[in-house]
Amino acid sequence: MSLANAPKPLATVLVANRGEIACRVIRTARRLGLKSVAVYSDADADARHVREADEAVRLGPAPARESYLAIDAVIEAARRTNTDAIHPGYGFLSENAAFVAACEEAGIVFVGPPASAIAAMGDKSAAKARMESAGVPLVPGYHGDEQADEHLKAEADRIGYPALLKASAGGGGKGMRVVERSEDFQAALDGCRRESKAAFGDDRMLIEKYLTQPRHVEVQVFCDSQGNGVYLFERDCSVQRRHQKVLEEAPAPGMSDALRREMGEAAVRAAKEIGYVGAGTVEFLLDADGRFYFMEMNTRLQVEHPVTEMITGEDLVEWQLRVAAGLPLPKAQDDLTISGHAFEARLYAEDPEQDFLPATGTLERFGLDLAGAGLDAERVRLDSGVEAGDAVSMHYDPMLAKLIVHGDDRDQALATLNRALSALDVAGVITNRAFLQRLASHPAFKQAELDTRFIEHHHDSLFAAPRLDAQAYAAAALVAIDRLQDEANADSPWARRDGWRLNAPAAIRIALTHPAHASDDADSVAIVTVRAEQPMTNNDWHLHIGDDTLSGCLQRLDGDAVAITLDGHRRRLLARTERTTHGDTLILGDAQGETRLFWRRLDAVDHGHHEVDATLTAPMHGTVVALLVEPGQTVEKGTPLMVMEAMKMEHTLNAPADGHVESFHFQAGDTVGQGDVLVEFAPSE
Ligand code: ADP
């Protein structure tokens, strides 16, 4: 049945979102014969979702508050384009009851549940109380109204540690902290309240017993306005960092049919309890003993919905649009079956090596050559909101794309995921691609030994510094020398012809450190001594690393590509350099993946110990949230000095050594640019 003849006829749908989800909704809308309308902020005027929609309307300036979260602007855009229905995607206005009411008032269909259902689940505390009375099992904890600091502390002490603080209004892992000890409670509470206030304008908290080895298993439910409800099975989303999902799969490994039915039925009960309509997800923690506890219900389409689509063969956005048009669910429970296994990997612009710090920049390359990698297009799906040439800005979530694969069984799907991750070609912005590969090929993940602290538990094997040989260090040193030459040339333009070498000292020493060793002692630093032999005939350098001596040269090719020849063996690599708070970073990529090293040029005289940077610079554009120490106050290495916020997450800058802060250059509330000096730090002797 065409949606134009449905009880609530739909001809035009506006997507009040950006990035991959906007593109994904537009795709289905187009297939169903609907006209699609995109909306955009100034930062996104030329973004992919704008390019793909039939029409697009500007909302306002880059900050989400003034664009994607501006209810009036979105409603006005819908009016201007004769929109019948608004799809909110996830995040932004998707779970905003006031927005649903505004749609209703404007006579526009909201593709999602009624405002009352959003309100019932929007507040985690209230939702828990309601689910408790409906007989859905809960994690032991406190979700009351009394919010005084001392009261919350007393409740946490009663529940016991580790305890988990969560923002009542929270979502997306924000405003959430594990508290290990009673002494740490107040600091964690302050941080959570700040983050929650900033993200949700609300700082009420709830506390739960922190389960130490649970799995995150969630059930996809769907209800129509005729009172039908079904579950489309479960997803396991246990692999998380900062309480945010990284790898998801469906079905959840090791589920018995009985448990699947029990959880599915509990989820449908939860949805019906609140008069739910549309797509929703009921999240549970599944304990090792097979008991499950309600965590929350997300009243929208989830990021990870494609794994459910892969195993059921259904298009969930189509289901959403049909239900929004007043049609009944396309299928009944007994008509739904699971076929094979699916994974989703989330590609983030972030640096796993630096505690998953979000990254910005311009994507020089972005693509997946399926045919080249021998992959079946039916089995691999790349849901992306970006293309090569696009900028990744500080304003929005750092997720770039999702890679989704399907296989006949888990092993086959996992093999496909690994192959597809290798074939994903991204350059220009730091991403977690290589980290995803390490996760997807990790023996414990292969064995489906899952729990929500998977990344923490396997930290050492996931982040182990690779054993680099003299060749790798020599290649890195050649790139470093190349950059030093560049700098020298930039300083004196007329020296370009002669180059830097004429004035260069006879030997230059480059220190290279793997990020996994950055805080370790001097033993983990590789020092390469580079000599230009006189007279120079063939551009060769002599490189000494420990007992090894190699001769080599670097030739620049297109873009980031370089050819490095060492003792007559030439290899093509991609080489980039970046500046971070931890130092200058060098990134070398080849078919096997990337190697990242910190590098610096050592002075002629080496003092034999690490120098500590006397300044701390902003790792990215953002806002200063709080200064945590007084200038002059003596601190130990690792003490938090200040908190910044960027890309909707807080980041703490820690003391690089024992010492004291000489001065802060910014106050709370100030905006800072990447590389700005934030703190003058004086290490003690
Ligand atoms: P958000 O809405 O911010 O995503 P959730 O309440 O859904 O927050 O929790 C996110 C993740 O945090 C869960 O997937 C799980 O890994 C972890 N988590 C939440 N509650 C608990 C708990 N009580 N014990 C252990 N882990 C938890």
XYZ file of C-alpha atoms and ligand atoms in Angstrom:
712
model
C 0.000 0.000 0.000
C 1.302 3.404 -0.920
C 1.846 5.798 1.950
C 0.042 8.488 -0.047
C -3.243 6.573 0.455
C -2.646 5.593 4.067
C -4.963 6.705 6.895
C -2.486 9.549 7.497
C -1.251 10.204 3.945
C 2.477 10.867 3.648
C 4.126 12.403 0.596
C 6.984 14.416 2.089
C 9.238 13.530 5.015
C 11.697 15.891 6.679
C 14.666 14.403 8.512
C 15.516 16.510 11.557
C 19.054 15.188 11.825
C 22.416 15.026 10.093
C 25.188 12.546 9.293
C 24.699 8.899 8.487
C 21.220 8.570 9.975
C 19.844 11.415 7.873
C 21.286 9.782 4.753
C 19.909 6.406 5.801
C 16.351 7.710 6.348
C 16.436 9.609 3.049
C 17.348 6.359 1.278
C 14.243 4.520 2.476
C 12.003 7.542 1.981
C 13.114 7.690 -1.623
C 12.514 3.979 -2.145
C 8.976 4.401 -0.823
C 8.317 7.239 -3.268
C 8.407 10.026 -0.683
C 10.001 13.409 -1.179
C 12.843 13.942 1.298
C 13.778 17.191 3.004
C 17.052 17.730 4.842
C 17.830 20.454 7.369
C 21.271 21.838 8.097
C 23.382 24.155 10.193
C 25.965 26.500 8.715
C 28.677 23.930 9.446
C 26.775 21.416 7.292
C 25.711 23.586 4.337
C 27.523 21.229 1.987
C 27.211 18.029 4.011
C 26.345 14.716 2.451
C 22.792 14.554 3.831
C 22.091 17.968 2.274
C 23.477 16.824 -1.053
C 21.353 13.663 -1.035
C 17.974 15.101 -0.072
C 15.444 16.387 -2.606
C 15.243 19.675 -0.729
C 17.153 21.194 2.169
C 16.490 24.088 4.528
C 18.977 26.029 6.653
C 18.217 25.984 10.381
C 20.854 28.311 11.831
C 24.462 28.577 13.033
C 26.695 25.601 13.758
C 25.997 25.026 17.471
C 23.300 22.359 17.799
C 21.305 24.503 20.217
C 20.833 27.066 17.479
C 20.201 24.587 14.670
C 19.405 20.886 15.080
C 17.923 21.443 18.531
C 15.992 24.594 17.625
C 12.396 23.347 17.631
C 10.907 26.477 16.059
C 13.407 26.463 13.219
C 12.709 22.800 12.440
C 8.935 23.311 12.460
C 9.333 26.372 10.239
C 11.443 24.341 7.782
C 8.693 21.715 7.707
C 6.066 24.373 6.973
C 8.095 25.886 4.166
C 8.453 22.511 2.461
C 4.902 21.226 2.995
C 6.210 18.387 5.076
C 3.750 15.693 6.194
C 6.016 13.895 8.633
C 9.254 14.541 10.542
C 11.700 11.723 11.185
C 13.953 12.739 14.094
C 16.693 10.100 13.657
C 18.506 9.485 16.959
C 19.949 12.057 19.356
C 19.003 15.740 18.891
C 15.184 16.064 19.139
C 14.362 12.368 18.864
C 13.382 11.968 22.510
C 12.129 15.471 23.167
C 8.499 15.473 24.267
C 8.187 19.240 23.673
C 9.198 18.709 20.069
C 6.565 15.996 19.611
C 3.977 18.394 21.001
C 5.165 21.122 18.608
C 4.776 18.741 15.646
C 1.285 17.855 16.776
C 0.347 21.504 17.098
C 1.636 22.203 13.591
C -0.359 19.263 12.217
C 2.771 17.335 11.269
C 3.170 13.613 11.943
C 6.082 12.830 14.291
C 7.712 9.548 13.241
C 7.964 8.087 16.701
C 6.004 7.422 19.859
C 3.492 9.773 21.459
C 4.870 12.494 23.749
C 3.476 10.683 26.779
C 5.557 7.555 26.065
C 8.724 9.632 25.600
C 8.046 11.444 28.846
C 7.442 8.153 30.666
C 10.862 6.808 29.613
C 12.746 10.087 29.207
C 13.489 10.338 32.854
C 15.470 7.306 33.936
C 14.345 7.554 37.564
C 10.650 7.816 36.761
C 10.924 5.042 34.171
C 12.475 2.703 36.714
C 9.677 3.328 39.174
C 7.105 2.604 36.494
C 8.807 -0.565 35.267
C 9.134 -1.789 38.822
C 5.388 -1.547 39.269
C 4.854 -3.357 35.934
C 6.949 -6.251 37.212
C 10.000 -5.741 34.986
C 13.203 -6.676 36.921
C 15.502 -3.760 37.922
C 19.137 -3.407 39.054
C 19.215 -2.609 42.798
C 19.713 1.108 43.317
C 18.323 4.507 44.240
C 16.078 6.513 41.928
C 14.285 8.859 44.292
C 13.544 12.572 44.243
C 15.680 13.548 47.256
C 18.839 14.876 45.598
C 20.964 16.499 48.308
C 24.637 15.527 47.997
C 24.724 13.926 51.463
C 21.602 11.927 50.755
C 22.969 10.544 47.487
C 26.239 9.723 49.215
C 24.392 7.847 51.970
C 22.426 5.896 49.341
C 25.625 4.985 47.483
C 27.183 3.827 50.745
C 24.080 1.706 51.380
C 24.074 0.172 47.872
C 27.808 -0.491 48.138
C 30.753 -0.008 45.790
C 31.438 -0.051 42.960
C 28.354 2.063 42.363
C 27.250 3.733 39.164
C 26.104 7.360 39.075
C 23.784 8.164 36.188
C 22.110 11.367 35.107
C 18.337 10.864 35.378
C 17.905 12.794 32.161
C 20.949 11.114 30.616
C 21.703 9.239 27.465
C 24.625 8.376 25.247
C 26.855 7.615 28.204
C 26.985 11.255 29.275
C 26.729 12.190 32.917
C 27.654 8.697 33.998
C 30.506 7.568 36.251
C 31.578 4.479 38.122
C 32.537 5.232 41.719
C 34.948 2.713 43.173
C 35.191 4.022 46.727
C 33.176 6.135 49.121
C 36.000 8.733 49.205
C 35.649 9.293 45.459
C 31.915 9.856 45.557
C 31.780 13.641 45.861
C 34.227 14.339 43.022
C 32.353 11.933 40.735
C 29.028 13.514 41.671
C 30.347 17.000 40.855
C 31.611 15.838 37.469
C 28.378 14.022 36.617
C 26.233 16.955 37.614
C 28.328 19.325 35.495
C 28.225 17.060 32.450
C 24.524 16.389 32.847
C 23.668 20.047 33.355
C 25.614 20.956 30.209
C 24.188 18.159 28.078
C 20.596 17.941 29.327
C 20.016 21.095 31.382
C 19.198 18.892 34.363
C 21.481 17.535 37.072
C 19.344 14.995 38.935
C 21.130 11.711 39.535
C 20.286 8.115 40.161
C 22.546 5.450 41.588
C 22.771 1.775 40.734
C 24.756 -1.160 41.942
C 27.504 -1.517 39.366
C 27.366 -5.057 38.019
C 30.906 -6.156 37.317
C 30.551 -8.539 34.391
C 27.182 -8.034 32.740
C 26.408 -8.101 29.044
C 24.380 -5.379 27.404
C 21.554 -7.131 25.590
C 18.756 -5.041 24.141
C 15.510 -5.974 22.468
C 14.095 -4.228 19.405
C 10.363 -3.716 19.786
C 7.755 -2.287 17.454
C 4.164 -1.258 18.174
C 1.466 0.158 15.907
C -1.453 2.419 16.730
C -3.848 -0.551 16.470
C -2.418 -2.047 19.665
C -0.156 -4.691 18.093
C 3.357 -5.174 19.431
C 6.226 -7.452 18.367
C 9.913 -7.893 19.167
C 12.518 -8.193 16.419
C 14.909 -10.130 18.626
C 17.960 -8.892 20.451
C 21.334 -7.241 19.925
C 24.415 -7.683 22.051
C 26.135 -4.317 22.517
C 28.599 -5.255 25.222
C 31.716 -3.864 23.572
C 31.777 -0.273 24.777
C 34.139 2.524 25.614
C 33.103 5.386 27.901
C 29.788 3.497 28.228
C 29.201 4.021 24.515
C 28.799 1.184 22.076
C 31.556 0.375 19.612
C 30.735 -3.082 18.197
C 27.270 -4.596 18.137
C 25.893 -7.872 16.941
C 22.645 -9.731 16.416
C 21.538 -12.178 17.559
C 23.244 -12.176 20.983
C 25.608 -15.167 21.173
C 24.616 -18.010 23.464
C 20.948 -17.051 23.909
C 18.587 -19.972 24.405
C 15.218 -19.835 22.635
C 13.529 -19.696 26.018
C 15.562 -16.707 27.245
C 15.070 -14.953 23.910
C 11.316 -15.317 24.240
C 11.316 -14.314 27.900
C 13.301 -11.125 27.251
C 11.354 -10.345 24.085
C 8.034 -10.655 25.864
C 9.240 -8.574 28.822
C 10.284 -5.864 26.371
C 6.917 -5.829 24.611
C 5.232 -5.679 28.032
C 7.371 -2.666 28.960
C 6.393 -0.925 25.704
C 2.695 -1.649 26.091
C 2.781 -0.435 29.702
C 3.492 3.079 28.422
C 1.235 3.034 25.356
C 4.144 2.825 22.956
C 3.887 3.326 19.174
C 6.721 2.904 16.669
C 10.291 1.599 17.007
C 11.780 1.307 20.463
C 14.550 -0.514 22.238
C 14.398 -1.991 25.683
C 17.899 -2.301 27.158
C 18.756 -4.987 29.649
C 21.843 -5.999 31.538
C 22.252 -9.750 31.290
C 24.163 -11.278 34.172
C 26.432 -14.289 33.833
C 23.779 -16.390 35.617
C 21.179 -15.634 32.927
C 19.219 -13.100 34.986
C 18.338 -9.901 33.188
C 17.562 -6.431 34.495
C 15.784 -3.527 32.826
C 18.107 -0.576 32.276
C 16.124 1.810 30.135
C 13.990 2.116 27.054
C 15.174 4.211 24.122
C 12.129 5.673 22.453
C 13.640 6.033 18.992
C 15.527 4.190 16.288
C 18.941 3.093 17.588
C 22.293 3.650 15.926
C 22.746 -0.121 15.780
C 19.366 -0.937 14.171
C 21.020 -2.212 10.939
C 22.179 -5.471 12.566
C 18.526 -6.249 13.248
C 17.684 -5.400 9.651
C 20.418 -7.735 8.448
C 19.156 -10.762 10.393
C 15.421 -10.172 9.851
C 15.492 -8.850 6.293
C 13.199 -5.989 7.334
C 13.714 -2.243 6.784
C 12.990 -0.649 10.161
C 12.694 2.862 8.745
C 10.013 1.571 6.383
C 8.215 0.043 9.371
C 8.468 3.392 11.161
C 7.011 5.309 8.240
C 4.177 2.813 7.800
C 3.256 2.971 11.465
C 3.463 6.782 11.367
C 1.056 6.725 8.416
C -1.422 4.845 10.597
C -0.904 1.433 8.984
C -0.623 -1.778 11.015
C 2.726 -3.569 11.567
C 3.794 -5.394 8.380
C 4.366 -8.665 10.256
C 3.137 -10.570 13.276
C 5.486 -12.169 15.813
C 5.222 -15.645 14.279
C 6.193 -14.330 10.843
C 9.517 -12.990 12.101
C 12.615 -15.201 11.986
C 16.368 -14.842 12.450
C 18.621 -15.549 9.516
C 22.389 -15.727 10.061
C 24.433 -13.287 12.090
C 25.307 -9.597 11.755
C 27.896 -7.185 13.180
C 28.134 -3.430 13.211
C 31.360 -1.516 13.841
C 31.167 2.206 14.547
C 33.818 4.291 12.908
C 34.596 7.273 15.128
C 36.860 10.249 14.497
C 38.825 9.660 17.670
C 42.159 8.477 18.960
C 41.932 5.202 20.898
C 45.590 5.634 21.889
C 44.731 8.840 23.733
C 41.762 7.680 25.721
C 39.448 7.958 22.683
C 39.905 11.702 22.372
C 37.703 13.001 19.538
C 39.560 14.163 16.440
C 38.742 16.761 13.813
C 40.082 17.505 10.355
C 39.312 17.024 6.709
C 38.772 13.583 5.254
C 41.261 13.256 2.445
C 40.073 9.805 1.545
C 37.016 7.862 2.545
C 35.770 4.768 0.828
C 35.271 1.035 0.777
C 36.242 -0.837 -2.336
C 34.045 -3.929 -2.028
C 34.985 -5.520 -5.317
C 38.682 -4.894 -4.741
C 38.489 -6.624 -1.361
C 36.499 -9.522 -2.778
C 33.450 -8.667 -0.649
C 29.836 -9.412 -1.509
C 27.776 -6.205 -1.702
C 24.755 -8.085 -0.325
C 26.675 -8.868 2.841
C 28.359 -5.549 3.548
C 26.769 -2.189 4.145
C 28.515 1.104 4.873
C 26.120 3.636 6.391
C 27.978 6.875 6.219
C 27.297 10.560 6.525
C 30.560 11.674 4.984
C 32.576 11.488 1.807
C 36.156 12.284 0.872
C 36.721 16.018 1.133
C 34.261 16.521 3.994
C 35.270 18.329 7.161
C 34.812 16.694 10.559
C 34.046 19.547 12.922
C 33.994 19.886 16.690
C 30.295 20.674 16.772
C 28.732 17.229 16.574
C 29.140 13.611 17.534
C 32.397 12.142 16.188
C 30.758 9.074 14.615
C 31.566 9.065 10.887
C 30.030 5.861 9.653
C 28.897 2.356 10.500
C 30.148 -0.767 8.839
C 27.558 -3.542 8.911
C 28.154 -7.100 7.731
C 26.129 -10.272 7.499
C 27.179 -13.923 7.487
C 25.540 -17.348 7.614
C 26.895 -17.707 11.141
C 28.922 -15.687 13.636
C 32.334 -16.898 12.450
C 31.593 -16.118 8.845
C 30.202 -12.687 9.683
C 33.250 -11.904 11.812
C 35.632 -12.894 9.035
C 33.746 -10.576 6.696
C 33.895 -7.773 9.257
C 37.665 -8.104 9.522
C 38.108 -8.098 5.805
C 35.830 -5.093 5.351
C 37.605 -3.137 8.080
C 40.904 -3.695 6.290
C 39.383 -2.505 3.043
C 38.021 0.683 4.582
C 40.180 3.490 3.287
C 40.175 6.546 5.551
C 42.804 9.260 5.658
C 43.102 12.810 6.906
C 41.375 12.347 10.237
C 42.436 10.027 13.061
C 39.877 7.244 13.423
C 39.410 4.114 15.481
C 39.615 1.899 12.388
C 42.764 0.050 13.416
C 41.379 -0.329 16.939
C 38.164 -1.850 15.535
C 40.324 -4.335 13.675
C 42.145 -5.273 16.853
C 38.795 -5.742 18.597
C 37.253 -7.779 15.804
C 40.257 -10.078 15.597
C 40.736 -10.446 19.354
C 40.642 -14.110 20.463
C 38.222 -13.389 23.335
C 35.852 -11.590 20.985
C 36.045 -14.506 18.550
C 35.062 -16.772 21.432
C 32.157 -14.402 22.248
C 33.474 -13.887 25.776
C 31.521 -10.680 26.087
C 30.873 -8.248 28.900
C 30.452 -4.500 29.079
C 34.009 -4.000 30.289
C 35.498 -6.014 27.456
C 37.790 -3.189 26.373
C 39.000 -2.543 29.924
C 39.555 -6.223 30.658
C 41.562 -6.729 27.500
C 43.253 -3.375 27.581
C 46.790 -4.711 27.541
C 46.346 -6.948 24.538
C 44.254 -4.362 22.677
C 46.744 -1.569 23.242
C 50.034 -3.469 23.307
C 52.769 -1.576 21.562
C 53.762 -3.488 18.472
C 57.326 -4.735 18.378
C 58.949 -2.437 15.876
C 62.175 -3.336 14.160
C 65.050 -1.126 13.074
C 63.448 -0.787 9.627
C 60.262 0.704 11.074
C 62.159 3.168 13.259
C 64.408 4.113 10.373
C 61.372 4.779 8.161
C 59.840 6.954 10.884
C 63.107 8.865 11.321
C 63.220 9.569 7.585
C 59.722 11.059 7.751
C 60.748 13.154 10.768
C 63.812 14.440 8.906
C 61.623 15.263 5.934
C 59.357 17.379 8.185
C 62.340 19.119 9.768
C 63.588 20.021 6.313
C 60.184 21.402 5.498
C 60.228 23.601 8.567
C 63.706 24.836 7.802
C 62.678 25.696 4.269
C 59.574 27.499 5.436
C 61.669 29.672 7.753
C 63.929 30.988 5.017
C 62.358 30.868 1.592
C 65.525 31.640 -0.312
C 67.232 28.699 1.333
C 64.875 26.403 -0.481
C 67.251 25.758 -3.345
C 70.098 24.728 -1.126
C 67.813 22.979 1.263
C 68.390 22.507 4.892
C 71.169 20.043 4.696
C 73.917 22.529 3.970
C 73.514 24.047 7.384
C 72.602 20.838 9.087
C 74.818 19.470 11.793
C 76.684 16.334 10.969
C 74.224 14.234 12.927
C 70.671 14.668 14.098
C 69.055 12.505 16.688
C 65.383 11.685 16.577
C 63.638 10.156 19.593
C 60.655 7.921 18.798
C 58.159 6.543 21.329
C 55.102 4.399 20.851
C 51.981 5.964 22.490
C 51.486 2.857 24.620
C 54.868 3.640 26.181
C 54.558 7.397 26.310
C 54.496 7.572 30.077
C 57.099 4.872 30.626
C 60.761 5.335 31.356
C 63.457 6.274 28.909
C 64.109 2.629 27.977
C 61.154 2.558 25.646
C 62.426 5.455 23.569
C 64.142 4.505 20.337
C 66.825 6.948 19.316
C 67.819 7.102 15.688
C 70.979 8.965 14.813
C 70.833 10.227 11.276
C 73.961 11.289 9.398
C 74.262 12.830 6.004
C 77.494 11.485 4.575
C 79.599 14.099 2.789
C 79.714 14.629 -0.068
C 76.101 13.671 -0.648
C 75.669 11.894 -3.880
C 72.402 10.047 -3.917
C 70.404 11.712 -1.156
C 71.037 8.826 1.162
C 71.114 9.160 4.895
C 72.898 6.864 7.245
C 70.694 5.774 10.089
C 72.013 4.250 13.301
C 69.619 2.518 15.669
C 71.283 0.633 18.486
C 73.711 -1.718 16.740
C 72.036 -1.474 13.361
C 73.111 0.818 10.560
C 70.988 1.312 7.472
C 71.216 3.620 4.529
C 68.014 5.091 3.262
C 66.123 7.865 1.552
C 62.624 9.222 1.254
C 60.874 10.340 -1.874
C 57.590 12.192 -1.778
C 54.787 10.868 -3.964
C 51.215 12.142 -4.303
C 49.419 13.449 -1.221
C 50.600 11.678 1.899
C 52.260 8.898 -0.035
C 56.005 8.494 0.257
C 58.466 5.914 -0.999
C 61.021 4.868 1.567
C 64.053 2.937 0.450
C 66.148 1.202 3.068
C 69.241 -0.734 1.988
C 67.818 -1.016 -1.499
C 64.335 -2.190 -0.464
C 61.699 0.316 -1.531
C 58.262 0.448 0.092
C 55.313 2.724 -0.428
C 53.781 4.204 2.749
C 51.348 6.881 3.801
C 52.963 9.349 6.173
C 51.312 12.089 8.174
C 52.368 14.212 11.109
C 50.149 15.741 13.738
C 50.569 17.852 16.827
C 48.827 16.745 20.020
C 49.139 17.588 23.701
C 51.400 14.613 24.127
C 53.780 15.749 21.431
C 54.338 15.586 17.724
C 52.860 12.447 16.271
C 53.938 10.599 13.204
C 51.536 8.223 11.492
C 52.805 5.638 9.041
C 50.307 3.497 7.191
C 50.667 0.478 4.968
C 48.446 -2.419 3.945
C 48.768 -3.957 7.415
C 47.491 -0.890 9.235
C 48.910 2.175 10.893
C 51.799 2.748 13.243
C 51.796 5.881 15.347
C 54.831 7.230 17.110
C 55.600 10.338 19.078
C 58.756 11.988 17.823
C 61.026 14.820 18.802
C 64.431 16.038 17.822
C 66.972 15.720 20.580
C 69.369 18.564 21.304
C 73.045 18.134 20.625
C 73.553 17.438 24.314
C 71.172 14.947 25.806
C 70.502 15.236 29.488
C 69.635 11.600 29.666
C 66.138 12.059 31.039
C 62.731 13.019 29.696
C 62.085 16.714 29.562
C 58.584 17.607 30.672
C 56.601 19.978 28.562
C 56.110 23.179 30.499
C 52.913 23.964 28.647
C 49.706 22.042 28.156
C 47.853 22.810 24.978
C 44.255 22.204 23.975
C 43.980 18.883 22.143
C 41.008 20.200 20.155
C 38.600 23.097 19.856
C 36.245 23.268 22.804
C 35.189 25.039 25.951
C 36.861 25.226 29.343
C 34.529 23.702 31.932
C 36.443 23.998 35.186
C 39.867 24.734 36.674
C 40.543 22.140 39.332
C 43.632 23.447 41.148
C 44.958 26.818 42.270
C 48.039 28.278 40.606
C 51.021 27.579 42.847
C 49.449 24.541 44.467
C 51.825 21.547 44.451
C 50.399 18.538 42.613
C 51.487 15.002 41.858
C 51.898 13.668 38.362
C 48.496 12.711 36.959
C 46.480 15.113 39.120
C 43.535 16.522 37.147
C 44.258 20.208 36.445
C 41.390 21.332 34.292
C 38.352 20.031 32.450
C 37.426 20.906 28.891
C 34.390 19.975 26.907
C 34.395 19.210 23.227
C 32.131 17.145 21.040
C 29.745 16.823 23.976
C 32.202 14.980 26.200
C 34.391 16.143 29.043
C 38.156 15.723 28.827
C 40.469 16.132 31.754
C 43.988 17.526 31.428
C 46.337 16.001 33.962
C 49.629 17.139 35.427
C 52.428 15.763 33.193
C 54.748 15.434 36.215
C 55.014 16.361 39.862
C 55.108 20.146 40.084
C 52.793 23.113 40.137
C 50.706 25.245 37.807
C 52.284 28.627 37.130
C 49.176 30.027 35.495
C 46.008 29.209 33.600
C 45.453 31.119 30.389
C 41.687 30.650 30.325
C 38.713 30.708 32.662
C 35.711 28.385 32.866
C 33.370 29.184 29.987
C 36.116 30.361 27.616
C 36.305 28.911 24.142
C 39.696 27.564 23.158
C 41.167 26.602 19.828
C 43.174 23.489 19.082
C 46.796 24.032 20.119
C 46.081 27.002 22.402
C 48.300 27.004 25.451
C 46.007 26.343 28.411
C 48.344 25.910 31.345
C 51.913 26.912 32.189
C 53.238 24.049 34.228
C 56.420 23.987 36.309
C 57.710 20.489 36.990
C 59.555 20.116 40.285
C 63.184 18.971 40.246
P 22.914 5.783 28.412
O 21.473 6.082 28.361
O 23.733 6.992 28.743
O 23.414 5.020 27.235
P 22.597 3.390 30.007
O 21.816 3.448 31.250
O 21.940 2.817 28.818
O 23.135 4.855 29.686
O 23.939 2.607 30.261
C 24.960 2.542 29.278
C 25.933 1.409 29.571
O 26.471 1.529 30.871
C 25.315 0.047 29.551
O 25.271 -0.484 28.276
C 26.235 -0.756 30.449
O 27.395 -1.116 29.761
C 26.652 0.238 31.478
N 25.797 0.127 32.672
C 24.658 0.793 32.920
N 24.151 0.460 34.121
C 25.003 -0.431 34.669
C 25.058 -1.134 35.916
N 24.143 -0.975 36.854
N 26.080 -1.979 36.124
C 27.039 -2.149 35.194
N 27.058 -1.508 34.020
C 26.057 -0.658 33.744
